[in-house]
């Protein structure tokens, strides 16, 4: 059997790291050879590549879209859970939604992974509408994007096993918003999934075609990018927001050097960034 660890030579790792950053923005540090070996081992073995340089050669020379898709899928982290960090969802329900009841509501969940974030947002909207009958009459739409095609297919199906369901979802919400498929699988109800549209998107490329949004969730993804790419994406996120729209970042992500683009709104607990008009 091919040793994927031996396949990751120092020069090969540098070449692959550069390729990955150009392809999808992910910036690997100098000591992640073990991660590349574990994530790409099956691909290297299947293609009979003894060195990762051979994989990079094929990706660069022939531009195989299927192989590129496989590699990016393998290298993408898809750690998520329902109502992750809790504060953003409370801020959305208690502060933001009451401000946005007179026009069609558009929310973007960037890096939506297996769907827990956009479906959690949909639950928040449903709870808000139940507590205030007659609001959001103009309708609401959640656009959910990700770079990982396998994950998007999973998210579109809206089906989760008992382990995934248990990660952050209370029993009451599970009963209210999921149908039981079998003893170990639950499916999100259609009234929640119908307002979510899943799309493939690479954040390093233009996303102007998505249109303008009232709220953008871009959490726990910028940490994988270089400083310059983060700034570029944040400026383009600002352009995708309507004036006065809101941006949520991850708990370990900070917005610095862009005070002319965003105002920090302290919500006690939690913060959100409000887009300034430019």
Coordinates of C-alpha atoms in Angstrom, one line a residue:
X1 CA 0.0 0.0 0.0
X2 CA 1.2 3.5 -0.9
X3 CA 2.4 5.6 2.1
X4 CA 0.7 8.9 1.8
X5 CA 3.0 10.3 4.5
X6 CA 6.1 9.5 2.4
X7 CA 4.4 11.0 -0.6
X8 CA 4.3 14.5 1.0
X9 CA 7.9 15.7 0.3
X10 CA 9.0 19.2 1.5
X11 CA 9.1 20.6 -2.0
X12 CA 5.9 18.9 -3.0
X13 CA 4.1 20.2 0.1
X14 CA 5.1 23.8 -0.8
X15 CA 3.8 23.3 -4.4
X16 CA 0.5 21.9 -3.1
X17 CA 0.1 24.6 -0.5
X18 CA 0.6 27.3 -3.2
X19 CA -1.8 25.5 -5.5
X20 CA -4.5 25.2 -2.8
X21 CA -4.3 28.9 -1.9
X22 CA -4.7 29.9 -5.6
X23 CA -7.5 27.5 -6.1
X24 CA -9.7 28.3 -3.1
X25 CA -7.9 30.7 -0.8
X26 CA -7.1 28.1 2.0
X27 CA -3.7 29.0 3.5
X28 CA -1.9 26.1 5.1
X29 CA 0.8 26.7 7.6
X30 CA 4.3 25.1 7.2
X31 CA 3.6 22.2 9.5
X32 CA 0.4 20.7 8.0
X33 CA 2.0 17.9 6.0
X34 CA 0.2 15.3 8.2
X35 CA -3.1 16.9 7.4
X36 CA -2.5 16.8 3.7
X37 CA -1.4 13.2 3.9
X38 CA -4.5 12.1 5.8
X39 CA -6.9 14.1 3.6
X40 CA -5.4 13.2 0.2
X41 CA -4.1 9.6 1.0
X42 CA -7.0 7.9 -0.8
X43 CA -6.8 10.1 -3.9
X44 CA -3.0 9.6 -4.2
X45 CA -3.4 5.8 -3.8
X46 CA -6.3 5.6 -6.3
X47 CA -4.4 7.7 -8.9
X48 CA -1.2 5.7 -8.2
X49 CA 0.8 8.8 -7.3
X50 CA 3.9 8.1 -5.2
X51 CA 4.6 11.8 -4.7
X52 CA 2.2 14.8 -4.2
X53 CA 4.1 16.6 -7.0
X54 CA 2.5 14.2 -9.5
X55 CA -1.0 15.3 -8.3
X56 CA 0.0 19.0 -8.5
X57 CA 1.4 18.4 -12.0
X58 CA -2.0 17.0 -13.2
X59 CA -4.0 19.7 -11.5
X60 CA -1.9 22.5 -13.0
X61 CA -1.3 20.9 -16.4
X62 CA -4.7 19.6 -17.3
X63 CA -7.0 21.6 -15.0
X64 CA -9.1 18.5 -14.3
X65 CA -12.3 20.0 -12.8
X66 CA -13.4 16.6 -11.3
X67 CA -10.0 16.0 -9.7
X68 CA -9.8 19.6 -8.5
X69 CA -13.2 19.3 -7.0
X70 CA -12.2 16.1 -5.2
X71 CA -9.1 17.7 -3.8
X72 CA -10.9 20.8 -2.5
X73 CA -13.6 18.7 -1.0
X74 CA -11.0 16.6 0.8
X75 CA -9.2 19.7 2.1
X76 CA -12.2 21.6 3.3
X77 CA -13.1 21.6 7.0
X78 CA -16.8 21.1 7.6
X79 CA -17.1 21.3 11.4
X80 CA -20.6 22.7 12.3
X81 CA -23.5 22.3 14.6
X82 CA -27.0 23.8 15.2
X83 CA -27.1 27.4 16.5
X84 CA -23.3 27.5 16.8
X85 CA -22.1 30.1 19.3
X86 CA -25.8 30.9 20.1
X87 CA -25.3 34.7 20.3
X88 CA -25.6 35.5 16.6
X89 CA -29.0 33.8 16.4
X90 CA -30.3 35.6 19.5
X91 CA -29.1 38.9 18.0
X92 CA -30.8 38.0 14.7
X93 CA -34.1 37.3 16.4
X94 CA -34.1 40.1 19.1
X95 CA -32.4 43.0 17.3
X96 CA -32.1 42.6 13.5
X97 CA -35.4 40.9 12.5
X98 CA -37.6 43.6 14.3
X99 CA -35.8 46.2 12.2
X100 CA -36.5 44.5 8.9
X101 CA -40.2 43.7 8.7
X102 CA -41.3 46.0 5.8
X103 CA -39.4 44.6 2.8
X104 CA -38.3 41.2 1.4
X105 CA -35.6 39.8 3.8
X106 CA -32.5 38.3 2.2
X107 CA -29.9 36.5 4.3
X108 CA -26.6 34.9 3.1
X109 CA -25.0 32.0 4.9
X110 CA -21.5 31.8 3.4
X111 CA -19.6 28.6 4.0
X112 CA -22.8 26.9 5.0
X113 CA -21.3 23.4 5.3
X114 CA -23.9 20.6 5.8
X115 CA -26.7 23.1 6.3
X116 CA -27.0 23.5 10.0
X117 CA -26.4 27.3 9.9
X118 CA -28.9 28.2 7.2
X119 CA -31.5 25.9 8.7
X120 CA -30.9 27.4 12.1
X121 CA -31.5 30.8 10.6
X122 CA -34.7 29.5 9.1
X123 CA -35.8 28.2 12.5
X124 CA -35.1 31.7 14.0
X125 CA -37.2 33.3 11.3
X126 CA -40.0 30.8 11.9
X127 CA -39.9 31.4 15.7
X128 CA -39.9 35.2 15.1
X129 CA -42.9 35.0 12.8
X130 CA -44.8 32.8 15.2
X131 CA -44.2 35.3 18.0
X132 CA -45.3 38.3 15.9
X133 CA -48.0 37.3 13.5
X134 CA -48.3 39.3 10.3
X135 CA -44.6 40.3 10.2
X136 CA -42.3 39.7 7.2
X137 CA -45.2 39.7 4.8
X138 CA -42.9 40.5 1.9
X139 CA -41.2 37.2 2.3
X140 CA -37.7 36.0 3.2
X141 CA -34.9 34.2 1.4
X142 CA -31.8 32.5 2.7
X143 CA -29.0 31.9 0.2
X144 CA -26.5 29.3 1.5
X145 CA -23.2 28.8 -0.3
X146 CA -20.2 26.5 0.1
X147 CA -17.2 25.4 -2.0
X148 CA -17.5 21.7 -1.1
X149 CA -19.9 20.1 -3.6
X150 CA -20.3 16.9 -1.6
X151 CA -21.4 18.9 1.4
X152 CA -23.8 21.0 -0.6
X153 CA -25.6 17.8 -1.8
X154 CA -25.9 16.7 1.8
X155 CA -27.3 20.1 2.9
X156 CA -29.9 20.2 0.1
X157 CA -31.3 16.8 1.2
X158 CA -31.8 18.2 4.7
X159 CA -31.5 14.8 6.4
X160 CA -29.4 14.3 9.5
X161 CA -28.5 11.3 11.7
X162 CA -29.1 11.2 15.4
X163 CA -25.5 12.2 16.2
X164 CA -25.7 15.4 13.9
X165 CA -29.2 16.2 15.3
X166 CA -28.0 16.1 18.9
X167 CA -25.2 18.7 18.3
X168 CA -26.8 21.9 19.5
X169 CA -30.5 21.2 18.7
X170 CA -33.0 20.9 21.6
X171 CA -35.6 18.2 21.7
X172 CA -38.4 20.8 21.3
X173 CA -37.1 22.3 18.1
X174 CA -36.4 18.8 16.8
X175 CA -40.0 17.8 17.3
X176 CA -41.3 21.0 15.8
X177 CA -39.1 21.3 12.8
X178 CA -38.1 17.8 11.8
X179 CA -39.9 14.7 10.4
X180 CA -38.6 11.3 11.4
X181 CA -37.5 9.3 8.4
X182 CA -36.5 6.2 10.3
X183 CA -35.1 5.2 13.7
X184 CA -31.8 7.1 13.1
X185 CA -32.6 9.9 10.5
X186 CA -34.6 13.1 10.6
X187 CA -35.5 15.5 7.8
X188 CA -36.0 19.2 8.0
X189 CA -39.6 20.3 7.4
X190 CA -40.4 21.7 4.0
X191 CA -41.7 25.1 5.4
X192 CA -38.1 25.7 6.7
X193 CA -36.2 24.2 3.7
X194 CA -38.3 26.0 1.1
X195 CA -36.8 29.4 2.0
X196 CA -33.2 28.1 1.7
X197 CA -31.4 28.0 -1.6
X198 CA -28.0 26.2 -1.8
X199 CA -25.4 27.3 -4.3
X200 CA -21.8 26.5 -5.1
X201 CA -19.5 29.5 -4.4
X202 CA -15.8 30.0 -4.1
X203 CA -15.3 33.1 -1.9
X204 CA -12.1 34.1 -3.7
X205 CA -14.1 34.7 -6.8
X206 CA -16.8 37.3 -7.5
X207 CA -20.1 36.9 -5.7
X208 CA -21.7 40.0 -7.0
X209 CA -24.2 37.8 -8.9
X210 CA -25.8 36.8 -5.6
X211 CA -27.3 40.3 -5.3
X212 CA -27.7 42.4 -2.1
X213 CA -28.4 41.2 1.4
X214 CA -29.8 42.5 4.6
X215 CA -27.7 40.1 6.7
X216 CA -24.5 38.0 5.9
X217 CA -23.2 35.2 8.1
X218 CA -19.6 34.6 7.2
X219 CA -18.4 32.7 10.2
X220 CA -15.3 30.6 10.9
X221 CA -14.1 30.6 7.3
X222 CA -11.8 33.8 7.1
X223 CA -9.4 32.2 9.6
X224 CA -8.2 29.9 6.7
X225 CA -7.2 32.8 4.5
X226 CA -4.2 35.2 4.3
X227 CA -4.6 38.7 5.7
X228 CA -4.8 40.3 2.3
X229 CA -7.4 37.9 1.1
X230 CA -9.4 38.4 4.3
X231 CA -9.5 42.2 3.7
X232 CA -10.5 41.7 0.0
X233 CA -13.3 39.4 1.0
X234 CA -14.5 41.7 3.7
X235 CA -14.6 44.7 1.4
X236 CA -16.6 42.6 -1.1
X237 CA -18.9 41.4 1.7
X238 CA -19.6 45.1 2.5
X239 CA -20.5 45.7 -1.1
X240 CA -22.9 42.8 -1.0
X241 CA -24.8 44.3 2.0
X242 CA -27.5 46.9 1.7
X243 CA -26.7 50.1 3.6
X244 CA -27.2 49.4 7.3
X245 CA -27.1 45.6 6.7
X246 CA -25.4 43.4 9.2
X247 CA -22.4 41.1 9.1
X248 CA -21.7 38.2 11.5
X249 CA -18.2 36.8 11.8
X250 CA -16.9 33.9 13.9
X251 CA -16.0 34.2 17.5
X252 CA -12.2 34.0 16.8
X253 CA -12.4 36.4 13.8
X254 CA -12.0 40.1 14.2
X255 CA -12.7 42.9 11.8
X256 CA -9.8 45.4 12.0
X257 CA -8.6 48.2 9.6
X258 CA -12.1 48.6 8.0
X259 CA -13.7 51.1 10.3
X260 CA -14.8 53.1 7.2
X261 CA -16.8 50.1 6.1
X262 CA -18.3 48.7 9.2
X263 CA -19.5 49.9 12.6
X264 CA -19.2 47.6 15.6
X265 CA -22.5 47.0 17.4
X266 CA -22.2 45.7 20.9
X267 CA -25.2 43.5 21.8
X268 CA -24.2 42.2 25.3
X269 CA -23.5 39.4 24.8
X270 CA -22.1 39.2 21.3
X271 CA -21.3 41.7 18.6
X272 CA -22.3 42.3 15.0
X273 CA -20.9 44.6 12.3
X274 CA -23.2 47.1 10.6
X275 CA -22.4 48.2 7.1
X276 CA -21.7 51.9 6.6
X277 CA -22.9 53.7 3.5
X278 CA -20.0 54.6 1.1

